[in-house]
Tab-separated table of C-alpha atoms in Angstrom:
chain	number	residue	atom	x	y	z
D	103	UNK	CA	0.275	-151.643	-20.012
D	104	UNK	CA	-3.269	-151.242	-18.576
D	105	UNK	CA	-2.868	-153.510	-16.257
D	106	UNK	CA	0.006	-151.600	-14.949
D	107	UNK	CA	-1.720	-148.322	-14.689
D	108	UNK	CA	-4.924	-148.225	-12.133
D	109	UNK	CA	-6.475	-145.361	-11.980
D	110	UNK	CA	-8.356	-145.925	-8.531
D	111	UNK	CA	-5.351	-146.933	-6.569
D	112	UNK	CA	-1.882	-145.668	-8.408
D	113	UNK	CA	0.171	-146.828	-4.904
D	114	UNK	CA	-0.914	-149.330	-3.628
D	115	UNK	CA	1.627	-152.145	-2.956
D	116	UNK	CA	3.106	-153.216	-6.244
D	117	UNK	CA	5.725	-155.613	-7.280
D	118	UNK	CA	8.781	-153.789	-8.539
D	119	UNK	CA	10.690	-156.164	-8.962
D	120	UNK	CA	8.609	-157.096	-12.327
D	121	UNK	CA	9.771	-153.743	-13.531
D	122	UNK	CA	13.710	-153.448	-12.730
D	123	UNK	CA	13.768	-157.046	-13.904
D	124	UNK	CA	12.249	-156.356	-17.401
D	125	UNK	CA	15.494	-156.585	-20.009
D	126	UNK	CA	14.962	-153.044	-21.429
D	127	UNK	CA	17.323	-149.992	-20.888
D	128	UNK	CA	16.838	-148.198	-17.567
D	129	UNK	CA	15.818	-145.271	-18.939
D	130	UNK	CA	12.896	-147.199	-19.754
D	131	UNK	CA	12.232	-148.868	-16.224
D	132	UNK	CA	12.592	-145.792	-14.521
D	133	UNK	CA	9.479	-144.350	-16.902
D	134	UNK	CA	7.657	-147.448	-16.105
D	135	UNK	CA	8.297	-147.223	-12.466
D	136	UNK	CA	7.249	-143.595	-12.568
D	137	UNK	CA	3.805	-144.316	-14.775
D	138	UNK	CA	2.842	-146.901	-12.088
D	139	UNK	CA	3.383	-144.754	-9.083
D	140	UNK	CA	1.496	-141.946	-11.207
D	141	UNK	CA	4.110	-139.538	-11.007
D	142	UNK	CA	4.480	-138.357	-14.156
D	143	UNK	CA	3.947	-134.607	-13.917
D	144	UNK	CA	0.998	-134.403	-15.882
D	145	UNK	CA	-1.389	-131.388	-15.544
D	146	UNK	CA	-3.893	-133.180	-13.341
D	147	UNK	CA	-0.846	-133.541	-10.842
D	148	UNK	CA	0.239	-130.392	-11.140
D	149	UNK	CA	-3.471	-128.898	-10.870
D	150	UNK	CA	-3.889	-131.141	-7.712
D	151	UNK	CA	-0.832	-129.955	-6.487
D	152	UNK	CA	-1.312	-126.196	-6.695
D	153	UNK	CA	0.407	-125.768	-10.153
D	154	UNK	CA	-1.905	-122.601	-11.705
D	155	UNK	CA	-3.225	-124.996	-15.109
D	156	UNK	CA	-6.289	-126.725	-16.076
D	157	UNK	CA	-6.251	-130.179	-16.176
D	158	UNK	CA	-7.855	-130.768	-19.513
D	159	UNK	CA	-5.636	-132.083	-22.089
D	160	UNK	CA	-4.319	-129.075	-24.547
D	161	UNK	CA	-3.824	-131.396	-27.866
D	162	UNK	CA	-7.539	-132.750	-27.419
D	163	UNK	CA	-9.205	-130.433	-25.613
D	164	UNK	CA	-11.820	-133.178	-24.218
D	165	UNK	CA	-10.097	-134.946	-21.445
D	166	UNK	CA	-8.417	-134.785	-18.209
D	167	UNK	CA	-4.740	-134.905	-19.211
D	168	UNK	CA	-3.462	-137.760	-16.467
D	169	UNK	CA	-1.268	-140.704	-17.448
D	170	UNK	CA	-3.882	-143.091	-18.504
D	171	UNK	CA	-5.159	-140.222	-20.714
D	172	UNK	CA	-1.691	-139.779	-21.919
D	173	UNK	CA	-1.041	-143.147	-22.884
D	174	UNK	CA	-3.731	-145.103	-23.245
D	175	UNK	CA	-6.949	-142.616	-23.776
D	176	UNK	CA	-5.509	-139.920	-25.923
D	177	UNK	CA	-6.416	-141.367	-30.080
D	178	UNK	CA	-2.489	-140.169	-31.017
D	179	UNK	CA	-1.060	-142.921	-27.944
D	180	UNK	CA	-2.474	-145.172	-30.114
């Protein structure tokens, strides 16, 4: 999934297709769609976009909480 999530460019031009072609249920794609366009509200977005929180993670305490964080970074994602 790393390869899916880049942290310096989150949209720039993708292939989709990869994802709504991927034999899981859509519920699914549409997370993976969202995690790629990093829009997943998490509370870096929100921060960035005027939502009143801190950004660092509350169930670590030591990061930023954005998606990589979330799903890659955090020791419980794994």
């Amino acid at each position: 999934m790393e390869h899916l999530i880049n942290i310096n460019h989150p949209k720039q031009a993708r292939n989709w297709q990869s994802i709504w072609r991927v034999e899981v249920p859509m519920k699914v794609r549409n997370f993976l769609w969202h995690v790629c366009r990093d829009a997943l509200p998490t509370r870096a977005r929100l921060q960035f976009h005027g939502v009143n929180y801190l950004a660092i993670c509350l169930l670590c305490g030591d990061n930023i909480e954005d998606v990589w964080h979330l799903l890659l970074g955090f020791f419980c994602a794994q």
